[in-house]
mmCIF file of C-alpha atoms in Angstrom:
data_model
loop_
_atom_site.group_PDB
_atom_site.id
_atom_site.type_symbol
_atom_site.label_atom_id
_atom_site.label_comp_id
_atom_site.label_asym_id
_atom_site.label_seq_id
_atom_site.Cartn_x
_atom_site.Cartn_y
_atom_site.Cartn_z
ATOM 1 C CA MET A 1 54.065 -112.772 -17.698
ATOM 2 C CA ILE A 2 54.969 -110.117 -20.173
ATOM 3 C CA THR A 3 52.527 -107.230 -20.765
ATOM 4 C CA THR A 4 51.620 -105.439 -23.991
ATOM 5 C CA HIS A 5 53.213 -102.351 -22.525
ATOM 6 C CA GLU A 6 56.501 -104.198 -22.098
ATOM 7 C CA ILE A 7 56.369 -105.697 -25.590
ATOM 8 C CA LEU A 8 55.912 -102.205 -27.066
ATOM 9 C CA LEU A 9 58.817 -100.964 -24.969
ATOM 10 C CA ILE A 10 61.119 -103.765 -26.123
ATOM 11 C CA ILE A 11 60.203 -103.407 -29.793
ATOM 12 C CA GLY A 12 60.631 -99.637 -29.614
ATOM 13 C CA MET A 13 63.978 -99.804 -27.865
ATOM 14 C CA PHE A 14 65.167 -102.522 -30.243
ATOM 15 C CA ALA A 15 64.146 -100.482 -33.297
ATOM 16 C CA VAL A 16 65.911 -97.264 -32.294
ATOM 17 C CA THR A 17 69.039 -99.000 -30.987
ATOM 18 C CA PHE A 18 69.506 -101.264 -33.981
ATOM 19 C CA GLY A 19 68.601 -98.420 -36.334
ATOM 20 C CA VAL A 20 71.258 -96.173 -34.852
ATOM 21 C CA ARG A 21 73.896 -98.911 -35.168
ATOM 22 C CA TYR A 22 72.941 -100.229 -38.592
ATOM 23 C CA LEU A 23 71.709 -97.293 -40.689
ATOM 24 C CA PRO A 24 75.067 -95.477 -40.878
ATOM 25 C CA ILE A 25 76.660 -98.668 -42.253
ATOM 26 C CA LEU A 26 73.784 -99.203 -44.653
ATOM 27 C CA LEU A 27 73.776 -95.620 -45.897
ATOM 28 C CA SER A 28 77.532 -95.122 -46.027
ATOM 29 C CA GLY A 29 78.685 -93.735 -49.318
ATOM 30 C CA ARG A 30 75.201 -92.480 -50.090
ATOM 31 C CA LEU A 31 75.005 -90.130 -47.142
ATOM 32 C CA GLU A 32 77.624 -87.944 -45.523
ATOM 33 C CA PHE A 33 77.031 -86.950 -41.931
ATOM 34 C CA PRO A 34 77.201 -83.172 -41.730
ATOM 35 C CA ASP A 35 80.002 -81.944 -39.505
ATOM 36 C CA ALA A 36 77.587 -80.012 -37.307
ATOM 37 C CA ILE A 37 75.595 -83.161 -36.462
ATOM 38 C CA GLU A 38 78.742 -85.059 -35.588
ATOM 39 C CA ARG A 39 79.838 -82.240 -33.278
ATOM 40 C CA ALA A 40 76.434 -82.150 -31.582
ATOM 41 C CA LEU A 41 76.439 -85.933 -31.106
ATOM 42 C CA ARG A 42 79.531 -85.684 -28.948
ATOM 43 C CA PHE A 43 77.520 -83.743 -26.338
ATOM 44 C CA VAL A 44 74.720 -86.289 -26.176
ATOM 45 C CA PRO A 45 75.984 -88.688 -23.472
ATOM 46 C CA VAL A 46 76.950 -85.871 -21.100
ATOM 47 C CA ALA A 47 73.645 -84.021 -21.622
ATOM 48 C CA VAL A 48 71.341 -87.023 -21.247
ATOM 49 C CA LEU A 49 73.101 -88.714 -18.349
ATOM 50 C CA THR A 50 73.484 -85.486 -16.352
ATOM 51 C CA ALA A 51 69.818 -84.610 -16.887
ATOM 52 C CA LEU A 52 68.907 -88.074 -15.704
ATOM 53 C CA ILE A 53 70.884 -88.220 -12.472
ATOM 54 C CA LEU A 54 70.813 -84.674 -11.101
ATOM 55 C CA PRO A 55 67.148 -84.804 -10.038
ATOM 56 C CA MET A 56 67.777 -88.256 -8.510
ATOM 57 C CA ILE A 57 70.631 -86.787 -6.453
ATOM 58 C CA LEU A 58 69.003 -83.556 -5.290
ATOM 59 C CA LEU A 59 65.415 -84.809 -4.913
ATOM 60 C CA PRO A 60 65.779 -88.491 -3.997
ATOM 61 C CA ASP A 61 62.238 -88.797 -2.663
ATOM 62 C CA GLY A 62 60.673 -86.122 -4.823
ATOM 63 C CA GLU A 63 61.543 -83.433 -2.297
ATOM 64 C CA TRP A 64 64.537 -81.112 -2.286
ATOM 65 C CA ALA A 65 67.271 -82.548 -0.047
ATOM 66 C CA LEU A 66 70.343 -80.329 -0.041
ATOM 67 C CA GLY A 67 71.644 -81.166 3.431
ATOM 68 C CA LEU A 68 74.342 -83.452 4.763
ATOM 69 C CA ASP A 69 71.642 -85.966 5.665
ATOM 70 C CA ASN A 70 71.091 -86.791 1.979
ATOM 71 C CA PRO A 71 73.267 -89.862 1.259
ATOM 72 C CA TYR A 72 72.730 -89.445 -2.502
ATOM 73 C CA LEU A 73 74.240 -85.954 -2.428
ATOM 74 C CA ILE A 74 77.252 -86.795 -0.255
ATOM 75 C CA ALA A 75 78.114 -90.031 -2.061
ATOM 76 C CA SER A 76 77.678 -88.305 -5.443
ATOM 77 C CA LEU A 77 80.046 -85.482 -4.495
ATOM 78 C CA VAL A 78 82.653 -88.044 -3.432
ATOM 79 C CA SER A 79 82.086 -90.002 -6.672
ATOM 80 C CA VAL A 80 82.560 -86.872 -8.805
ATOM 81 C CA VAL A 81 85.880 -86.169 -7.093
ATOM 82 C CA VAL A 82 87.069 -89.774 -7.540
ATOM 83 C CA ALA A 83 85.937 -89.860 -11.185
ATOM 84 C CA ALA A 84 87.674 -86.570 -11.993
ATOM 85 C CA TRP A 85 90.837 -87.608 -10.194
ATOM 86 C CA ARG A 86 91.323 -91.227 -11.331
ATOM 87 C CA ARG A 87 89.086 -91.383 -14.447
ATOM 88 C CA SER A 88 88.254 -94.978 -13.569
ATOM 89 C CA LEU A 89 84.644 -96.138 -13.821
ATOM 90 C CA MET A 90 85.161 -99.199 -11.638
ATOM 91 C CA LEU A 91 86.925 -97.290 -8.869
ATOM 92 C CA THR A 92 84.248 -94.578 -8.939
ATOM 93 C CA ILE A 93 81.497 -97.146 -8.528
ATOM 94 C CA VAL A 94 83.232 -99.028 -5.719
ATOM 95 C CA VAL A 95 84.047 -95.866 -3.740
ATOM 96 C CA GLY A 96 80.686 -94.195 -4.442
ATOM 97 C CA LEU A 97 78.623 -97.220 -3.443
ATOM 98 C CA SER A 98 80.733 -97.786 -0.314
ATOM 99 C CA VAL A 99 80.254 -94.199 0.842
ATOM 100 C CA PHE A 100 76.535 -94.414 0.069
ATOM 101 C CA PHE A 101 75.960 -97.556 2.096
ATOM 102 C CA ILE A 102 78.167 -96.430 4.981
ATOM 103 C CA ILE A 103 76.047 -93.282 5.328
ATOM 104 C CA ARG A 104 72.839 -95.269 4.887
ATOM 105 C CA LEU A 105 73.767 -97.655 7.650
ATOM 106 C CA GLY A 106 74.526 -94.723 9.879
ATOM 107 C CA TRP A 107 78.132 -95.604 10.627
ATOM 108 C CA LEU A 108 79.094 -91.980 10.448
ATOM 109 C CA GLY A 109 76.428 -90.966 12.894
ATOM 110 C CA PHE A 110 74.265 -88.949 10.460
ATOM 111 C CA MET B 1 86.309 -105.615 -20.755
ATOM 112 C CA ILE B 2 84.172 -108.708 -20.345
ATOM 113 C CA VAL B 3 85.001 -108.774 -16.634
ATOM 114 C CA GLY B 4 84.087 -105.090 -16.343
ATOM 115 C CA ALA B 5 80.624 -105.763 -17.767
ATOM 116 C CA ILE B 6 79.763 -108.528 -15.295
ATOM 117 C CA PRO B 7 78.599 -106.357 -12.370
ATOM 118 C CA PHE B 8 76.543 -104.190 -14.733
ATOM 119 C CA GLY B 9 74.754 -107.170 -16.227
ATOM 120 C CA ILE B 10 73.888 -108.511 -12.794
ATOM 121 C CA LEU B 11 72.888 -105.086 -11.541
ATOM 122 C CA PHE B 12 70.680 -104.493 -14.573
ATOM 123 C CA GLY B 13 68.844 -107.774 -14.022
ATOM 124 C CA ALA B 14 68.237 -106.986 -10.364
ATOM 125 C CA LEU B 15 67.243 -103.335 -10.965
ATOM 126 C CA ALA B 16 64.864 -104.154 -13.800
ATOM 127 C CA ILE B 17 63.022 -106.722 -11.679
ATOM 128 C CA ASN B 18 62.850 -104.185 -8.869
ATOM 129 C CA ALA B 19 61.574 -101.513 -11.231
ATOM 130 C CA GLY B 20 58.585 -103.768 -11.850
ATOM 131 C CA LEU B 21 59.545 -105.291 -15.208
ATOM 132 C CA SER B 22 58.649 -108.937 -15.677
ATOM 133 C CA VAL B 23 61.338 -111.622 -15.926
ATOM 134 C CA LEU B 24 60.583 -112.146 -19.599
ATOM 135 C CA ALA B 25 60.750 -108.430 -20.399
ATOM 136 C CA THR B 26 64.036 -108.034 -18.527
ATOM 137 C CA LEU B 27 65.561 -110.911 -20.443
ATOM 138 C CA ALA B 28 64.152 -109.659 -23.743
ATOM 139 C CA LEU B 29 65.713 -106.237 -23.195
ATOM 140 C CA SER B 30 69.160 -107.798 -22.842
ATOM 141 C CA LEU B 31 68.585 -110.158 -25.782
ATOM 142 C CA MET B 32 67.045 -107.682 -28.208
ATOM 143 C CA VAL B 33 68.228 -104.220 -27.249
ATOM 144 C CA TYR B 34 71.667 -105.144 -25.898
ATOM 145 C CA ALA B 35 72.763 -101.676 -24.831
ATOM 146 C CA GLY B 36 73.946 -101.453 -21.239
ATOM 147 C CA SER B 37 73.490 -97.784 -20.431
ATOM 148 C CA ALA B 38 70.156 -97.546 -22.278
ATOM 149 C CA GLN B 39 68.892 -100.595 -20.394
ATOM 150 C CA PHE B 40 69.868 -98.964 -17.100
ATOM 151 C CA VAL B 41 68.102 -95.762 -18.091
ATOM 152 C CA ALA B 42 65.022 -97.709 -19.146
ATOM 153 C CA ALA B 43 64.893 -99.569 -15.820
ATOM 154 C CA GLY B 44 65.135 -96.255 -13.958
ATOM 155 C CA LEU B 45 62.444 -94.662 -16.108
ATOM 156 C CA VAL B 46 60.089 -97.626 -15.757
ATOM 157 C CA ALA B 47 60.467 -97.333 -11.981
ATOM 158 C CA SER B 48 59.556 -93.644 -12.153
ATOM 159 C CA GLY B 49 56.477 -94.352 -14.241
ATOM 160 C CA ALA B 50 57.605 -92.852 -17.544
ATOM 161 C CA GLY B 51 55.656 -93.569 -20.739
ATOM 162 C CA VAL B 52 56.864 -95.955 -23.446
ATOM 163 C CA GLY B 53 57.357 -93.100 -25.909
ATOM 164 C CA VAL B 54 59.651 -91.178 -23.584
ATOM 165 C CA ILE B 55 61.707 -94.269 -22.754
ATOM 166 C CA VAL B 56 62.143 -95.121 -26.441
ATOM 167 C CA LEU B 57 63.066 -91.536 -27.273
ATOM 168 C CA THR B 58 65.561 -91.459 -24.400
ATOM 169 C CA THR B 59 67.033 -94.758 -25.622
ATOM 170 C CA PHE B 60 67.477 -93.162 -29.017
ATOM 171 C CA PHE B 61 69.374 -90.236 -27.514
ATOM 172 C CA VAL B 62 71.470 -92.356 -25.182
ATOM 173 C CA ASN B 63 72.455 -94.667 -28.050
ATOM 174 C CA LEU B 64 73.062 -91.964 -30.650
ATOM 175 C CA ARG B 65 76.776 -92.298 -29.949
ATOM 176 C CA HIS B 66 76.627 -95.736 -31.554
ATOM 177 C CA ALA B 67 76.030 -94.000 -34.868
ATOM 178 C CA LEU B 68 79.511 -92.520 -34.491
ATOM 179 C CA TYR B 69 80.943 -96.011 -33.898
ATOM 180 C CA SER B 70 79.060 -97.338 -36.869
ATOM 181 C CA ILE B 71 80.455 -94.577 -39.096
ATOM 182 C CA SER B 72 83.957 -95.263 -37.791
ATOM 183 C CA VAL B 73 83.937 -98.966 -38.696
ATOM 184 C CA VAL B 74 82.351 -98.485 -42.129
ATOM 185 C CA PRO B 75 85.709 -98.296 -43.969
ATOM 186 C CA TYR B 76 86.705 -101.686 -42.569
ATOM 187 C CA LEU B 77 83.405 -103.462 -43.136
ATOM 188 C CA LYS B 78 81.965 -102.038 -46.330
ATOM 189 C CA HIS B 79 83.301 -104.906 -48.461
ATOM 190 C CA LEU B 80 81.221 -107.403 -46.438
ATOM 191 C CA PRO B 81 77.782 -108.765 -47.413
ATOM 192 C CA GLN B 82 74.590 -108.008 -45.436
ATOM 193 C CA ARG B 83 74.720 -111.315 -43.558
ATOM 194 C CA TRP B 84 77.845 -109.943 -41.876
ATOM 195 C CA LEU B 85 76.753 -106.339 -41.525
ATOM 196 C CA LEU B 86 73.436 -107.081 -39.808
ATOM 197 C CA PRO B 87 74.789 -109.078 -36.847
ATOM 198 C CA LEU B 88 77.969 -107.031 -36.500
ATOM 199 C CA SER B 89 76.016 -103.779 -36.306
ATOM 200 C CA PHE B 90 73.485 -105.298 -33.885
ATOM 201 C CA TRP B 91 76.374 -106.188 -31.556
ATOM 202 C CA LEU B 92 78.191 -102.861 -31.920
ATOM 203 C CA THR B 93 78.357 -101.672 -28.298
ATOM 204 C CA ASP B 94 80.798 -99.364 -26.525
ATOM 205 C CA GLU B 95 82.943 -102.307 -25.448
ATOM 206 C CA THR B 96 83.000 -104.030 -28.825
ATOM 207 C CA PHE B 97 83.844 -100.793 -30.569
ATOM 208 C CA ALA B 98 86.668 -100.101 -28.147
ATOM 209 C CA ALA B 99 88.014 -103.624 -28.653
ATOM 210 C CA VAL B 100 87.928 -103.638 -32.457
ATOM 211 C CA ILE B 101 88.722 -100.103 -33.575
ATOM 212 C CA GLY B 102 92.331 -100.346 -32.405
ATOM 213 C CA ARG B 103 92.723 -103.608 -34.308
ATOM 214 C CA TYR B 104 91.287 -102.140 -37.487
ATOM 215 C CA ARG B 105 93.496 -99.042 -37.332
ATOM 216 C CA GLU B 106 96.509 -101.260 -36.668
ATOM 217 C CA SER B 107 95.696 -103.432 -39.663
ATOM 218 C CA GLU B 108 95.767 -100.384 -41.914
ATOM 219 C CA LYS B 109 99.503 -100.120 -41.382
ATOM 220 C CA GLU B 110 100.088 -103.705 -42.501
ATOM 221 C CA PRO B 111 98.493 -104.158 -45.901
ATOM 222 C CA GLY B 112 97.351 -107.675 -46.693
ATOM 223 C CA GLN B 113 96.356 -108.412 -43.110
ATOM 224 C CA GLY B 114 93.040 -106.569 -43.153
ATOM 225 C CA PRO B 115 90.453 -108.741 -44.919
ATOM 226 C CA ASN B 116 89.820 -111.173 -42.093
ATOM 227 C CA LYS B 117 89.742 -108.721 -39.198
ATOM 228 C CA HIS B 118 85.962 -108.873 -39.074
ATOM 229 C CA TRP B 119 86.318 -112.382 -37.579
ATOM 230 C CA PHE B 120 87.949 -110.730 -34.596
ATOM 231 C CA GLN B 121 84.952 -108.402 -34.279
ATOM 232 C CA LEU B 122 82.564 -111.356 -34.548
ATOM 233 C CA GLY B 123 84.425 -113.273 -31.850
ATOM 234 C CA SER B 124 84.573 -110.390 -29.415
ATOM 235 C CA SER B 125 80.904 -109.538 -30.102
ATOM 236 C CA VAL B 126 79.685 -113.062 -29.410
ATOM 237 C CA ALA B 127 81.765 -113.353 -26.219
ATOM 238 C CA MET B 128 80.421 -110.061 -24.845
ATOM 239 C CA TYR B 129 76.853 -110.804 -25.876
ATOM 240 C CA SER B 130 76.843 -114.231 -24.186
ATOM 241 C CA ASN B 131 78.402 -112.749 -21.075
ATOM 242 C CA TRP B 132 75.727 -110.035 -20.930
ATOM 243 C CA GLN B 133 72.900 -112.587 -21.148
ATOM 244 C CA LEU B 134 74.404 -114.785 -18.447
ATOM 245 C CA CYS B 135 74.877 -111.837 -16.088
ATOM 246 C CA THR B 136 71.325 -110.604 -16.727
ATOM 247 C CA VAL B 137 69.986 -114.019 -15.711
ATOM 248 C CA ILE B 138 72.068 -113.993 -12.520
ATOM 249 C CA GLY B 139 70.729 -110.503 -11.756
ATOM 250 C CA ILE B 140 67.140 -111.599 -12.384
ATOM 251 C CA VAL B 141 67.548 -114.512 -9.986
ATOM 252 C CA ALA B 142 69.078 -112.225 -7.361
ATOM 253 C CA GLY B 143 66.368 -109.614 -7.913
ATOM 254 C CA THR B 144 63.501 -112.082 -7.524
ATOM 255 C CA ARG B 145 64.995 -113.892 -4.505
ATOM 256 C CA LEU B 146 65.928 -110.870 -2.419
ATOM 257 C CA GLU B 147 62.948 -109.049 -0.992
ATOM 258 C CA ASN B 148 62.872 -105.301 -0.399
ATOM 259 C CA MET B 149 65.869 -104.673 -2.577
ATOM 260 C CA SER B 150 64.316 -101.383 -3.630
ATOM 261 C CA GLU B 151 64.662 -100.176 -0.060
ATOM 262 C CA TRP B 152 68.418 -100.660 -0.159
ATOM 263 C CA GLY B 153 68.746 -97.628 -2.380
ATOM 264 C CA LEU B 154 70.251 -99.620 -5.222
ATOM 265 C CA GLU B 155 69.148 -96.889 -7.642
ATOM 266 C CA PHE B 156 72.250 -95.140 -6.429
ATOM 267 C CA ALA B 157 74.196 -97.716 -8.432
ATOM 268 C CA ILE B 158 72.751 -96.074 -11.561
ATOM 269 C CA VAL B 159 73.711 -92.610 -10.333
ATOM 270 C CA VAL B 160 77.296 -93.541 -9.497
ATOM 271 C CA THR B 161 77.719 -95.454 -12.770
ATOM 272 C CA PHE B 162 76.675 -92.441 -14.796
ATOM 273 C CA ILE B 163 78.884 -90.134 -12.730
ATOM 274 C CA GLY B 164 81.775 -92.460 -13.578
ATOM 275 C CA ILE B 165 80.925 -92.237 -17.275
ATOM 276 C CA VAL B 166 80.139 -88.510 -17.499
ATOM 277 C CA VAL B 167 82.842 -86.880 -15.386
ATOM 278 C CA PRO B 168 85.830 -88.201 -17.410
ATOM 279 C CA LEU B 169 84.101 -86.982 -20.591
ATOM 280 C CA ILE B 170 84.120 -83.398 -19.314
ATOM 281 C CA ARG B 171 87.548 -82.284 -20.464
ATOM 282 C CA ARG B 172 86.680 -79.090 -22.257
ATOM 283 C CA PHE B 173 84.731 -76.005 -21.221
ATOM 284 C CA PRO B 174 81.823 -76.444 -23.712
ATOM 285 C CA MET B 175 81.247 -79.946 -22.325
ATOM 286 C CA LEU B 176 81.046 -78.527 -18.797
ATOM 287 C CA VAL B 177 78.541 -75.905 -19.961
ATOM 288 C CA CYS B 178 76.491 -78.661 -21.587
ATOM 289 C CA ALA B 179 76.438 -80.685 -18.344
ATOM 290 C CA VAL B 180 75.512 -77.716 -16.127
ATOM 291 C CA VAL B 181 72.776 -76.392 -18.438
ATOM 292 C CA SER B 182 71.328 -79.844 -19.002
ATOM 293 C CA GLY B 183 71.348 -80.637 -15.272
ATOM 294 C CA VAL B 184 69.748 -77.349 -14.241
ATOM 295 C CA CYS B 185 67.078 -77.662 -16.947
ATOM 296 C CA ALA B 186 66.338 -81.221 -15.781
ATOM 297 C CA LEU B 187 65.626 -79.789 -12.326
ATOM 298 C CA VAL B 188 63.486 -76.976 -13.715
ATOM 299 C CA PHE B 189 61.453 -79.269 -16.005
ATOM 300 C CA ARG B 190 61.289 -82.259 -13.661
ATOM 301 C CA ASP B 191 57.517 -82.101 -13.257
ATOM 302 C CA MET B 192 56.726 -82.400 -16.956
ATOM 303 C CA PRO B 193 54.546 -85.455 -17.692
ATOM 304 C CA HIS B 194 56.111 -88.820 -18.632
ATOM 305 C CA GLN B 195 59.598 -87.565 -17.721
ATOM 306 C CA LEU B 196 59.571 -85.459 -20.891
ATOM 307 C CA GLY B 197 61.720 -82.931 -19.035
ATOM 308 C CA LEU B 198 64.662 -85.285 -19.526
ATOM 309 C CA ILE B 199 64.445 -84.945 -23.306
ATOM 310 C CA VAL B 200 63.845 -81.180 -23.197
ATOM 311 C CA ALA B 201 66.758 -80.640 -20.796
ATOM 312 C CA SER B 202 69.087 -82.794 -22.905
ATOM 313 C CA ILE B 203 68.315 -80.887 -26.078
ATOM 314 C CA ILE B 204 68.837 -77.515 -24.379
ATOM 315 C CA GLY B 205 72.096 -78.808 -22.861
ATOM 316 C CA ILE B 206 73.385 -80.044 -26.224
ATOM 317 C CA ALA B 207 72.442 -76.731 -27.839
ATOM 318 C CA ALA B 208 74.278 -74.841 -25.085
ATOM 319 C CA GLY B 209 77.388 -76.970 -25.582
ATOM 320 C CA VAL B 210 77.368 -76.554 -29.361
ATOM 321 C CA LEU B 211 76.803 -72.811 -29.038
ATOM 322 C CA CYS B 212 79.609 -72.455 -26.521
ATOM 323 C CA GLU B 213 81.956 -74.402 -28.789
ATOM 324 C CA ALA B 214 81.045 -72.256 -31.770
ATOM 325 C CA LEU B 215 81.714 -69.051 -29.819
ATOM 326 C CA SER B 216 85.056 -70.120 -28.400
#
């Protein structure tokens, strides 16, 4: 069953997501977004998503893992190269996941 | 774009169940929040034991870009009544925005064709929303049937997805600075309670990017 904790989470996430999508339409004409805010907003996805994944890559089990035996690190490096080269989300995911699972299963002898 | 969303919907369902969310909560997130990347982030944060406040705040940051979409479609929707604006803004995701904005801009060049373009947005919104729900259900079923999925390292699917989103966005130097500063700060502040370090690192990263842009 659903817990109170989860209900709070869903209501909270609903409120901020819908608010962000609806308020600008509602307030249009009455409120101009300052240029500076709009410029800062463009950095948001890169900042948040990078902050989220880097610790997952470098400390997968809560401990530093900077060696070749860390599948997260190796597969991420490959994914970054593919993403920068082809700019395709789907291709990045397919290649990145394949590399990750190949290393995990030990086919490369790590 | 509908096809592209299918694996993410399924993956979200499976990851959320694995993160310890109940079936009902997983479904409710897709039904009520309907924001792919934020749902992924939330599943990851739930798994790492983050507090509700931090997850909601992170959702706010992750979805802030939707405000830009909302502002961009205002000129094409402002003549509509609230009964149109409420559902259309609820369904305004990355994919829907990408699908409709081209249409709207196109319609500007052909006067007299514009007034009914919001039907196109409604149609594409409903199709993508239904697809997302269906895929979430498939993911939930997969996630509850397959034992030990958490041991497969499926969290890496989140990592690689975000790499695929972030890397193509880094086209200018200030954006690179933002990514590096934000990432390093996330490592430095990783032990803050409730994953608060994520928020702190993001804000410092954004500030670094803005500063770098202003100086260049």
